[in-house]
CSV table of C-alpha atoms in Angstrom, one decimal:
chain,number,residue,atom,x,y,z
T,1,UNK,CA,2.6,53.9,18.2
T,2,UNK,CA,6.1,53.7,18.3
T,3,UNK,CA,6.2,50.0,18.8
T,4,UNK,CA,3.3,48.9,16.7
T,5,UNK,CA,6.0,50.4,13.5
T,6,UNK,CA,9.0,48.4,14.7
T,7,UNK,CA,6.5,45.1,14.7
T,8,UNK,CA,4.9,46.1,11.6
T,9,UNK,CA,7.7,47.7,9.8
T,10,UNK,CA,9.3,44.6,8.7
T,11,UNK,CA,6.2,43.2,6.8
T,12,UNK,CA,5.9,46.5,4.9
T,13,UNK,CA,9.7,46.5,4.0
T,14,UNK,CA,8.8,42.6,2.7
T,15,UNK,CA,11.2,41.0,4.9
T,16,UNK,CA,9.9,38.7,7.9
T,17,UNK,CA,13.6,37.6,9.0
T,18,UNK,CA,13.6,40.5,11.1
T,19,UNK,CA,10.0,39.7,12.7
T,20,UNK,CA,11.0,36.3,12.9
T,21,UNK,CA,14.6,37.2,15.2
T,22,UNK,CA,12.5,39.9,17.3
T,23,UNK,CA,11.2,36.9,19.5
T,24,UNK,CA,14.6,35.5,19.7
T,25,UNK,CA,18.0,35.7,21.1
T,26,UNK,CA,19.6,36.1,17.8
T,27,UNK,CA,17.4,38.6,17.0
T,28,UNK,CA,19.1,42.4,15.3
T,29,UNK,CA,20.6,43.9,17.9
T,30,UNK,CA,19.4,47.7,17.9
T,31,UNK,CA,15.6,46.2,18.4
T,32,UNK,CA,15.7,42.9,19.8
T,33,UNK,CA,15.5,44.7,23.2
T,34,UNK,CA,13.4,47.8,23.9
T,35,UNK,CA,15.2,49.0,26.6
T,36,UNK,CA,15.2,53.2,26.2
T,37,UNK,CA,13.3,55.2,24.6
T,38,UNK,CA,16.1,56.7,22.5
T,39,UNK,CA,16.3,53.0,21.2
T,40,UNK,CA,13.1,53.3,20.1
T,41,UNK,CA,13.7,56.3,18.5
T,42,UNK,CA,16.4,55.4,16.7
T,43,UNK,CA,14.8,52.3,15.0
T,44,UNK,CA,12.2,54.6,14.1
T,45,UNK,CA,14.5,56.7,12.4
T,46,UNK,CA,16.6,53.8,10.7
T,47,UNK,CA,13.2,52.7,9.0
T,48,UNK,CA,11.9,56.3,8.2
T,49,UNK,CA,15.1,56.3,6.1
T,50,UNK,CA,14.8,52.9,5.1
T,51,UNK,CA,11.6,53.7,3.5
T,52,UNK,CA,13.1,56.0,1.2
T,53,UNK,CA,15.2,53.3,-0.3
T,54,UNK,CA,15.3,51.4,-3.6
T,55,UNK,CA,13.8,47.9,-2.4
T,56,UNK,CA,17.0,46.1,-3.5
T,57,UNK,CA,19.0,48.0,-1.0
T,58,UNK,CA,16.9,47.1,1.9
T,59,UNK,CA,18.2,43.6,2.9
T,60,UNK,CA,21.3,45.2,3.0
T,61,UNK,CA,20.9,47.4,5.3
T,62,UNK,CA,19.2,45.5,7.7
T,63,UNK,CA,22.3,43.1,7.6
T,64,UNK,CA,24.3,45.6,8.7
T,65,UNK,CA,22.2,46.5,11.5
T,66,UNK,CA,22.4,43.0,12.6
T,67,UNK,CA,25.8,42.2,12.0
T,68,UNK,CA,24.8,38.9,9.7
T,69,UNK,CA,26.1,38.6,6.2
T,70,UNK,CA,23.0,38.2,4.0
T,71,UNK,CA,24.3,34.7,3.3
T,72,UNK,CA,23.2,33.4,6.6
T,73,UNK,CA,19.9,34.3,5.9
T,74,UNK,CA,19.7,31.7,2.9
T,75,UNK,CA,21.2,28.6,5.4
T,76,UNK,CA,17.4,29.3,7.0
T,77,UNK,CA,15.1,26.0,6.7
T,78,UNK,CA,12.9,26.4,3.5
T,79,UNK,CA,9.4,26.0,3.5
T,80,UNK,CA,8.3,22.0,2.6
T,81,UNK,CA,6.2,21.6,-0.1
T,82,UNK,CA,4.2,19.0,-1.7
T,83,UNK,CA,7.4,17.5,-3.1
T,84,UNK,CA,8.7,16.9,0.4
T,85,UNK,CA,5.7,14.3,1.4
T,86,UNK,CA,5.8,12.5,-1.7
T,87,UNK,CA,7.3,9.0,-2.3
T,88,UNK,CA,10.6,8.6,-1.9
T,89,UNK,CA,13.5,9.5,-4.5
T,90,UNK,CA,12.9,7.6,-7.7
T,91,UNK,CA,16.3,5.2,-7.2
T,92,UNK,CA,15.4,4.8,-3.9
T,93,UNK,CA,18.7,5.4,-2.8
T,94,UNK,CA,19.3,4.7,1.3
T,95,UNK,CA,15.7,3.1,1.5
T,96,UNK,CA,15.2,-0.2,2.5
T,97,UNK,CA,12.6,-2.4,1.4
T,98,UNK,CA,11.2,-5.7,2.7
T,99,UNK,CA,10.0,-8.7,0.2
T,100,UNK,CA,9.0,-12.7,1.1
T,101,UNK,CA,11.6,-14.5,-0.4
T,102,UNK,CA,15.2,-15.1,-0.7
T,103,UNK,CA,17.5,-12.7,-2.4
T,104,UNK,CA,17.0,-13.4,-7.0
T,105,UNK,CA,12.5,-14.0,-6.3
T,106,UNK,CA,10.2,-11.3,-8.7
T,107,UNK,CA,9.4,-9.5,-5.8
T,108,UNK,CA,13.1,-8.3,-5.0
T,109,UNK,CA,13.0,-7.5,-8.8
T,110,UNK,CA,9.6,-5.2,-8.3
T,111,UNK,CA,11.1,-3.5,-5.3
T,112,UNK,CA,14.3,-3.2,-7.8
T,113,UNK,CA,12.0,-1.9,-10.8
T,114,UNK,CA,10.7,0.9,-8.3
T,115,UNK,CA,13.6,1.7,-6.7
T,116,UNK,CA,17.0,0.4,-8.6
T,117,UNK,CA,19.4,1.9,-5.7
T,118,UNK,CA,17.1,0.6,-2.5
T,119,UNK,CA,18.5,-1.9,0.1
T,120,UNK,CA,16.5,-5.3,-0.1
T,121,UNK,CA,15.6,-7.2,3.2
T,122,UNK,CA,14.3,-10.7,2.5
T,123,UNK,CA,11.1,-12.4,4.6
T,124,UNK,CA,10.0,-15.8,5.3
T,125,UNK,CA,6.5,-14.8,4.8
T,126,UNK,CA,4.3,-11.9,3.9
T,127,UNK,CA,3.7,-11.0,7.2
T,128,UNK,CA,7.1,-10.7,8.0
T,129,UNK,CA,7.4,-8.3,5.5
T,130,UNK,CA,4.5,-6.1,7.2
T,131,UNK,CA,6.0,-6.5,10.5
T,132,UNK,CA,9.4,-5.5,9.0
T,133,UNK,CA,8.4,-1.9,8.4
T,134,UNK,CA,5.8,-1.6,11.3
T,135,UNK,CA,9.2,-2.2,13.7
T,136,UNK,CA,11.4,0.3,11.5
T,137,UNK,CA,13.5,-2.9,9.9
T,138,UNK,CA,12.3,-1.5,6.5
T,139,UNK,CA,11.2,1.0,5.1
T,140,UNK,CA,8.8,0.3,2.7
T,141,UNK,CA,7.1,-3.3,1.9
T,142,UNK,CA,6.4,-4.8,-1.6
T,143,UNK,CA,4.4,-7.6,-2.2
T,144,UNK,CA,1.9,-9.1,-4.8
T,145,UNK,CA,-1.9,-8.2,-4.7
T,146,UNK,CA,-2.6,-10.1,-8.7
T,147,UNK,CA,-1.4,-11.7,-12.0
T,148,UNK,CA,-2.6,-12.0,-15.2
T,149,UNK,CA,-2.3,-15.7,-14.5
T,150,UNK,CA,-3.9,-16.6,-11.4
T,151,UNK,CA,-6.0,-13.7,-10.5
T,152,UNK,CA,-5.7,-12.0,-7.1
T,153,UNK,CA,-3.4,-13.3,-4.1
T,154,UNK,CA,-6.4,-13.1,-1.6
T,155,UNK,CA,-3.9,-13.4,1.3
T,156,UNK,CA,-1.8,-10.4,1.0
T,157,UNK,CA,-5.4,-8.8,0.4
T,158,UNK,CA,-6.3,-9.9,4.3
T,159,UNK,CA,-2.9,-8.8,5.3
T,160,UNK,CA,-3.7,-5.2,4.1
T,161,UNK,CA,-6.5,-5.1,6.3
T,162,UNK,CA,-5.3,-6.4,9.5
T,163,UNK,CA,-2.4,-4.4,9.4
T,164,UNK,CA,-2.1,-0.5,9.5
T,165,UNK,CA,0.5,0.3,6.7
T,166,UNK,CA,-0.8,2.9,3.6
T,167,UNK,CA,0.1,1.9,0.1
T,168,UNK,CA,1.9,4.5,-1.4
T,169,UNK,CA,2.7,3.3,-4.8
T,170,UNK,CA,2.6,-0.2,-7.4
T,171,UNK,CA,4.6,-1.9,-9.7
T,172,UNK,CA,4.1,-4.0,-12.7
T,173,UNK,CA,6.3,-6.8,-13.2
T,174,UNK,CA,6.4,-9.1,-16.7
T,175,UNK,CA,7.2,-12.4,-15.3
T,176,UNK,CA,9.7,-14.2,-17.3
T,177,UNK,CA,9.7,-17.7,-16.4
T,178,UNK,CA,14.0,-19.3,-17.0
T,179,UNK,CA,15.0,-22.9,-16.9
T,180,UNK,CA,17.6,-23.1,-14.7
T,181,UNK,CA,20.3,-25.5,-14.1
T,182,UNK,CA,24.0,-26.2,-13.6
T,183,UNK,CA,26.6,-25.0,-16.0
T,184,UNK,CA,27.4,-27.9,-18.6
T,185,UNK,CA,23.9,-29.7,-17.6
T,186,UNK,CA,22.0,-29.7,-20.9
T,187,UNK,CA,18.1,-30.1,-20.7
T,188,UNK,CA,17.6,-33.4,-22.2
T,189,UNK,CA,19.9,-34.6,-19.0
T,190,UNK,CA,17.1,-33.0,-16.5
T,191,UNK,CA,14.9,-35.7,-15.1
T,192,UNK,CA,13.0,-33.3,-12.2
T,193,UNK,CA,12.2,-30.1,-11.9
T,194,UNK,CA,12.0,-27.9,-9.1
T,195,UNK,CA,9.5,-24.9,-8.0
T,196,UNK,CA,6.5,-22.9,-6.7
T,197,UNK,CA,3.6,-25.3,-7.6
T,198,UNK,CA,1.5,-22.0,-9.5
T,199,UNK,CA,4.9,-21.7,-11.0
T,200,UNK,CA,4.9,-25.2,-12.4
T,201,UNK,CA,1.5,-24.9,-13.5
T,202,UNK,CA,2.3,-21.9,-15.6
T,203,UNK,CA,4.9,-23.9,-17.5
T,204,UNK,CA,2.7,-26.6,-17.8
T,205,UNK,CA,3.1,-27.3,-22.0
T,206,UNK,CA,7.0,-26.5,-21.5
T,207,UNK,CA,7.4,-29.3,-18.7
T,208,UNK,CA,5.0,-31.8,-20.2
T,209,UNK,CA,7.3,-31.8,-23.4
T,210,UNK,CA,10.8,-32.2,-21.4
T,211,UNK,CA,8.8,-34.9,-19.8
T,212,UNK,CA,10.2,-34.2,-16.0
T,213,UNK,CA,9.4,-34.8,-12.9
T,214,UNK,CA,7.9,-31.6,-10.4
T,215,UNK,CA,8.8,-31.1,-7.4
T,216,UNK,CA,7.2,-28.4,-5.3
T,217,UNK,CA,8.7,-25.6,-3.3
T,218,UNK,CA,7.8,-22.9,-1.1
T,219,UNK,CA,9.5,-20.5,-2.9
T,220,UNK,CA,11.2,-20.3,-6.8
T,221,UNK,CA,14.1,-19.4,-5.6
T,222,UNK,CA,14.5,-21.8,-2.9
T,223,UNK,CA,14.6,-24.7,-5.8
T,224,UNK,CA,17.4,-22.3,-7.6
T,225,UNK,CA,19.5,-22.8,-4.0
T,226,UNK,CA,18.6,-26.4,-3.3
T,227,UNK,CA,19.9,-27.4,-6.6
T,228,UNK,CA,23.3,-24.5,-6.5
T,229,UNK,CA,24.1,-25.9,-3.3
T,230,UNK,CA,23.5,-30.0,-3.9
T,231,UNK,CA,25.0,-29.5,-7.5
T,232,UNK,CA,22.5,-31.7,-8.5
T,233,UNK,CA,23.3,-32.0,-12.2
T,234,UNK,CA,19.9,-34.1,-12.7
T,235,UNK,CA,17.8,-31.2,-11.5
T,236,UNK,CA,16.8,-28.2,-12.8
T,237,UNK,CA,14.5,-25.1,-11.5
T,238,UNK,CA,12.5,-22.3,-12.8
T,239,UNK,CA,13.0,-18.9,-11.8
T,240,UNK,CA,14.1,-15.5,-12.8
T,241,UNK,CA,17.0,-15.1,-15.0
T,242,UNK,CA,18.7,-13.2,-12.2
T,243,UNK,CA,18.2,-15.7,-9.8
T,244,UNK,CA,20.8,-17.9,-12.1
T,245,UNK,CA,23.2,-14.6,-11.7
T,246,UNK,CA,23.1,-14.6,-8.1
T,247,UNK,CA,23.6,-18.5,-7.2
T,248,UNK,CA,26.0,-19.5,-10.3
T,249,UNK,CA,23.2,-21.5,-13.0
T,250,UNK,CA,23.0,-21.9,-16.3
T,251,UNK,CA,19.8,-20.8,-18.0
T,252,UNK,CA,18.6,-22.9,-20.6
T,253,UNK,CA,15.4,-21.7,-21.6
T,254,UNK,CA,13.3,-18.5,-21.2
T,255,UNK,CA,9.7,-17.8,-21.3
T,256,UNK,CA,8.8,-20.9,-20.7
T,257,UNK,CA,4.9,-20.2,-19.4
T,258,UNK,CA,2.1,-20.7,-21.5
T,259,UNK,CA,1.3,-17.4,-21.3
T,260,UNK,CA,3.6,-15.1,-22.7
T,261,UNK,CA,2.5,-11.8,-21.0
T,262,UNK,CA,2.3,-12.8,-17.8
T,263,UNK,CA,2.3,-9.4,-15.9
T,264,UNK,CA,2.0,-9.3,-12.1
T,265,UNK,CA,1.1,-6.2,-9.9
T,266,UNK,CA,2.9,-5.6,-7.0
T,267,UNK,CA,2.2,-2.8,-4.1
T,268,UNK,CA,4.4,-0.6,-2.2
T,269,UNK,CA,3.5,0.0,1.4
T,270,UNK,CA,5.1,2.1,4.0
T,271,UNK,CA,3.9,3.2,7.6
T,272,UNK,CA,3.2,6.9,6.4
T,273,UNK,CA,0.6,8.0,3.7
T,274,UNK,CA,2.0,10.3,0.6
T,275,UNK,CA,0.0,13.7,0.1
T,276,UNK,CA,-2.1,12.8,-3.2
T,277,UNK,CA,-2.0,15.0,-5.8
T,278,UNK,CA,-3.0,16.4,-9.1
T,279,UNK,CA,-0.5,16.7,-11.2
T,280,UNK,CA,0.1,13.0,-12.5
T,281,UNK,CA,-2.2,10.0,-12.4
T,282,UNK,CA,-3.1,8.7,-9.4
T,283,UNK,CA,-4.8,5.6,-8.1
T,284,UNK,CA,-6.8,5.3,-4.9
T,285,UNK,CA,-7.4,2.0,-2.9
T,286,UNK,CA,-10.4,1.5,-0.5
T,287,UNK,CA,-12.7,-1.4,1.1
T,288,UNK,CA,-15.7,-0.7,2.5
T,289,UNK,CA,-19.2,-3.4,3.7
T,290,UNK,CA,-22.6,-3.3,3.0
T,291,UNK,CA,-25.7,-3.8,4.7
T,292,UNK,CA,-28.0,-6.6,3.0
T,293,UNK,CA,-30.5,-5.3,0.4
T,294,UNK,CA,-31.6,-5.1,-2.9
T,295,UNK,CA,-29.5,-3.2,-5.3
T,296,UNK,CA,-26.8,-2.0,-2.6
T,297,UNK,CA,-24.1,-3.1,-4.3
T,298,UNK,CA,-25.0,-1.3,-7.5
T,299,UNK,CA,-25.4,2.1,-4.8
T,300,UNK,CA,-22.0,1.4,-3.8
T,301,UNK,CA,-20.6,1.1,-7.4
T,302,UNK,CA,-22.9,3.9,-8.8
T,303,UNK,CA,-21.1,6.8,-6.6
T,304,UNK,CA,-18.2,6.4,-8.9
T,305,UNK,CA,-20.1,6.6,-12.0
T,306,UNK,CA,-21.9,9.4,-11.5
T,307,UNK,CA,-18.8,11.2,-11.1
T,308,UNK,CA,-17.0,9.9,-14.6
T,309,UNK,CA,-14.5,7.7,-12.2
T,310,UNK,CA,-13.1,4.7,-13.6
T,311,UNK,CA,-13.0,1.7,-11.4
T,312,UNK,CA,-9.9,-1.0,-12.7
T,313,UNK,CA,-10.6,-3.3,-9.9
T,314,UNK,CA,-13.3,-4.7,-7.3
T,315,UNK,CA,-12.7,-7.8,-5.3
T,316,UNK,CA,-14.8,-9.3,-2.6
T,317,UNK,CA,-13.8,-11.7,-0.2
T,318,UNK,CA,-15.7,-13.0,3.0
T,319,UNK,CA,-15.1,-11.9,6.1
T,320,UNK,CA,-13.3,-14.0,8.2
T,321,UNK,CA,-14.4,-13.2,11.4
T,322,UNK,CA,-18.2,-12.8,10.8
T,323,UNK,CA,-18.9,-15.3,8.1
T,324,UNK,CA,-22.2,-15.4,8.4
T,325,UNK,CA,-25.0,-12.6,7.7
T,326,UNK,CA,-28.9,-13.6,9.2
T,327,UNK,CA,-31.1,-12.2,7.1
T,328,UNK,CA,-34.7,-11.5,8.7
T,329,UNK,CA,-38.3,-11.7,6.2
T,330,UNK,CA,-38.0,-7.8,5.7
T,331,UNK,CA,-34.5,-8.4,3.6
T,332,UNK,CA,-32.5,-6.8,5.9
T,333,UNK,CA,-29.3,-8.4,7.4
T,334,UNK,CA,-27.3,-8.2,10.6
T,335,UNK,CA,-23.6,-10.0,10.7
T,336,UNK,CA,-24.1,-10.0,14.8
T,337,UNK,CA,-24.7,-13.8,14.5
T,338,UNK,CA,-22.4,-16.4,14.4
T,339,UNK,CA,-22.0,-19.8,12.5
T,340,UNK,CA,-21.8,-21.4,16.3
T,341,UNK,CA,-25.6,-20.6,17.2
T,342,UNK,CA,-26.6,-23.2,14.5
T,343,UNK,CA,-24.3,-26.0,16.0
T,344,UNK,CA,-25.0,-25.0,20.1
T,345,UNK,CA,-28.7,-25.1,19.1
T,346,UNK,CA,-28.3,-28.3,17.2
T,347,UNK,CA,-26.7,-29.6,20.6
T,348,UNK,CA,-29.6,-28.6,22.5
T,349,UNK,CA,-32.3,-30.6,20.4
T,350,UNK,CA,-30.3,-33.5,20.0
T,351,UNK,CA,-29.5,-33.7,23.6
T,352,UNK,CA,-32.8,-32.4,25.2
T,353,UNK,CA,-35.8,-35.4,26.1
T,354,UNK,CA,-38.7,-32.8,26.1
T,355,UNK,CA,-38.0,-31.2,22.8
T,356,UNK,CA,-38.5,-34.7,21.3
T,357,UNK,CA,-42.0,-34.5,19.7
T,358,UNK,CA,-41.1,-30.7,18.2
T,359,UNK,CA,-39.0,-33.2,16.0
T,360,UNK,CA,-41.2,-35.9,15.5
T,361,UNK,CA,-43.6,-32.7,14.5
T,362,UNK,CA,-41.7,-30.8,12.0
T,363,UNK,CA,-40.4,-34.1,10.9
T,364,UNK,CA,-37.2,-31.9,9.8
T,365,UNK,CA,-33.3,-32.4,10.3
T,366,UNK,CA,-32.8,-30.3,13.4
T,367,UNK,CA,-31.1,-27.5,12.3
T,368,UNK,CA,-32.8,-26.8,9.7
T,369,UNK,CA,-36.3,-26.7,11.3
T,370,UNK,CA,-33.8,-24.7,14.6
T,371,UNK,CA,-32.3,-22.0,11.6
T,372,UNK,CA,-35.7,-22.3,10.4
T,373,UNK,CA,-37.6,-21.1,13.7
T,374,UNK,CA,-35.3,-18.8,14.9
T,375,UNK,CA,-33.7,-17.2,11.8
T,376,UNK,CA,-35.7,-17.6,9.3
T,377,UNK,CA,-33.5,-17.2,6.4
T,378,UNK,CA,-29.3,-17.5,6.3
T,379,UNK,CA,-26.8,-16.2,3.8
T,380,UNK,CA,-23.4,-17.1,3.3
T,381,UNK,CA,-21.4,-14.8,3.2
T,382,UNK,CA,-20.6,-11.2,4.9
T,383,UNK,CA,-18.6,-9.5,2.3
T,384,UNK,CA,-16.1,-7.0,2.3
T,385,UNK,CA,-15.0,-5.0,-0.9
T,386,UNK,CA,-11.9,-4.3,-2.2
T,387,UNK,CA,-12.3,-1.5,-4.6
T,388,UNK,CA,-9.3,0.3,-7.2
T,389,UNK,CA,-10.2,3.5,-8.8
T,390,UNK,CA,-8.6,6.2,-11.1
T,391,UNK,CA,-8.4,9.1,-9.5
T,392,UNK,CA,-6.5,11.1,-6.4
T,393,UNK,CA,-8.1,12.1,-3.1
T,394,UNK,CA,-6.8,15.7,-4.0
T,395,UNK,CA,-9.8,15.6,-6.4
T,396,UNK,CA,-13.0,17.2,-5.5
T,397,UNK,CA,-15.2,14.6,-7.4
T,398,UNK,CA,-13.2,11.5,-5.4
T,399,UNK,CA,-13.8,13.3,-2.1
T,400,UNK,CA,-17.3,13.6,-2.8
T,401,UNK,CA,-17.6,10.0,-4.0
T,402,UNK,CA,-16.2,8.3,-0.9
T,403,UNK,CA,-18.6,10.9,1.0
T,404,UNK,CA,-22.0,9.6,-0.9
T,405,UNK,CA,-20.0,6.0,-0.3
T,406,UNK,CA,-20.2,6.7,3.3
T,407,UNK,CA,-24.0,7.5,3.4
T,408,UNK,CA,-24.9,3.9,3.1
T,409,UNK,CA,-21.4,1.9,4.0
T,410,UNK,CA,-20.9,0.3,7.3
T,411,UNK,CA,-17.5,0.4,7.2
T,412,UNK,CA,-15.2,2.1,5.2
T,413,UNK,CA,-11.4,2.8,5.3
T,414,UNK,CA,-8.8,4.1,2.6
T,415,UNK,CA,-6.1,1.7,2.0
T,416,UNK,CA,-3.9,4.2,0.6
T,417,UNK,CA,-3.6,6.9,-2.8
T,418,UNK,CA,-0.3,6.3,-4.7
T,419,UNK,CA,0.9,6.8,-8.3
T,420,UNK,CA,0.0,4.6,-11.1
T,421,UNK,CA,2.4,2.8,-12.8
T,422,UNK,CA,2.7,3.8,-16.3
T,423,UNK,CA,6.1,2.1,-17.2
T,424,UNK,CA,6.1,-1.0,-19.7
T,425,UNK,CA,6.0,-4.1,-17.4
């Protein structure tokens, strides 16, 4: 009985340093030992008393028990909370982000936009930019998944699903399109122009009226250092107005696209997922496949509905490593097929004596009356589903919708639940 009040003592005083040092070394010294009974007594005493305390002098004595100051107890390890596994601070001081480009392109200035204090670590590709943070060189990733413009970057969409990295958070970018060139080099002097070829297409009205030449370049920025280092007072290039900062150019003209509000949306990936939650808006990110049938798709879509959630973007895209779905007479489809069987089994007819008159009889091209025979019907193409909606997996109603999702999706993964952007581009 004695013992069971020094273990439960503590809790009633409400003070669980002292249970906490009981298991350890640096435990308070009358009772981190029972090694007499008179020890035992004596603690039982000390509390007895304690009891009969004002609560605010109860800390106090236990300090002097133990011989710790009660400021020692407040250098103890708080508990984490929800803050703690959130994105990282809002300058994005001591992170470091990866981009594809060189130092001045938009997508240093997205990673800039989300976190103005981050370090930037330039890419050759988008890849390298996954690979960057999947080998702890970065610690985030930003790239573009869509413009106004030109629609989705279907690319960086297969990138998200070959690699493992969560997407913890987007950025909107207005894209302001600069004419750039050397300082004293007026426009009417330019006779070719240098950039991204989508770039040069957005400024088509703008180039067609200078009347230039274009020139095509992996990368706006690269055209911004081919023309800084070659002084090439002929040449111009169109990138961001800080690219001109950073390499020494002149701009001489901005917003230059045809289309004025040009806005692209960039995400932010990182290896570890942030804990959703409730309190601001959130957006979640999934893909998921179907089986072939009538009105599946509208299933798929009608999960969110029912549940008032608001879908701001689906994409579908093919997949790449079983591009074809055989569908049988019943309507339903299997992806286990391959695009090969048709070509091995046109192979075989063309190349086999005996199967001679089954030509002459269907009087067909081969692989048709082969696809025909042994297939019976063929769709192009197996599709996977990229799907954006409004709301955080912390929420009950998106829990359940990716549950009834699951009922009837073959496969189905979260890309990641991040914070919507709700800053002007």
């Amino acid at each position: 009985m004695a013992l069971d009040c020094i273990f439960h003592a503590p809790y009633r005083l409400g003070c669980d340093v002292f249970h906490l040092n009981w298991w350890g070394e640096s435990g308070l010294r009358p009772f981190n030992r029972v090694s007499s009974l008179g020890t035992t007594r004596r603690g039982l005493v000390l509390f007895r008393a304690e009891l009969r305390r004002p609560i605010d002098q109860r800390h106090r004595v236990i300090s002097s028990v133990s011989g710790i100051s009660q400021k020692d107890f407040n250098s103890f390890p708080r508990p984490l909370s929800v803050a703690d596994f959130s994105a990282a601070p809002e300058d994005g001081e001591k992170v470091r982000i990866s981009f594809k480009g060189l130092p001045g392109s938009y997508s240093e200035d997205a990673a800039l936009k989300a976190y103005p204090k981050c370090e930037t670590v330039p890419c050759d590709d988008f890849e390298d930019a996954f690979k960057a943070v999947e080998l702890w060189l970065a610690d985030k990733a930003v790239l573009p998944i869509e413009s106004s413009s030109g629609g989705s970057i279907h690319r960086n969409y297969d990138l998200l699903l070959r690699h493992r990295l969560h997407i913890v958070g987007e950025v909107q970018l207005s894209i302001n399109l600069c004419l750039l060139a050397l300082p004293g080099v007026r426009a009417e002097q330019l006779t070719r122009v240098l950039s991204h070829s989508q770039v040069l297409d957005l400024s088509d009205t703008f180039l067609s009226k200078l009347g230039v030449t274009r020139e095509n370049v992996v990368d706006t920025v690269v055209g911004v250092k081919f023309v800084a280092s070659n002084e090439l007072r002929d040449a111009g290039a169109i990138a961001s107005a800080r690219a001109a900062e950073i390499y020494g150019l002149k701009v001489l003209a901005e917003k230059i696209q045809d289309d004025l509000d040009n806005v692209t949306r960039f995400l932010v990936l990182a290896r570890d997922p942030i804990i959703p939650r409730t309190d601001k808006a959130f957006k979640t990110s999934v893909v998921f496949t179907l089986d072939e049938g009538p009105g599946v798709l509208f299933k798929a879509l009608a999960v969110f509905a029912l549940r008032e959630i608001n879908l701001t973007k689906i994409e579908s895209r093919p997949q790449r490593k079983r591009p074809l779905r055989v569908v049988d007479d019943s309507n339903t489809g299997s992806a286990k097929w391959e695009f090969i069987i048709i070509v091995i089994f046109h192979f075989i007819i063309l190349t086999t004596m005996w199967l001679y008159p089954f030509l002459i009889y269907t009087r067909e091209y081969p692989s048709n009356a082969v696809v025909h025979c042994f297939m019976h019907e063929c769709r192009y193409f197996d599709y996977l589903f990229y799907i954006d909606f409004e709301a955080s997996m912390a929420e009950p109603r998106a829990q359940n919708a990716l549950g009834h999702l699951q009922e009837f999706a073959t496969f189905l993964r979260v890309l990641g639940c991040y914070p919507m952007d709700t800053t002007s581009p």
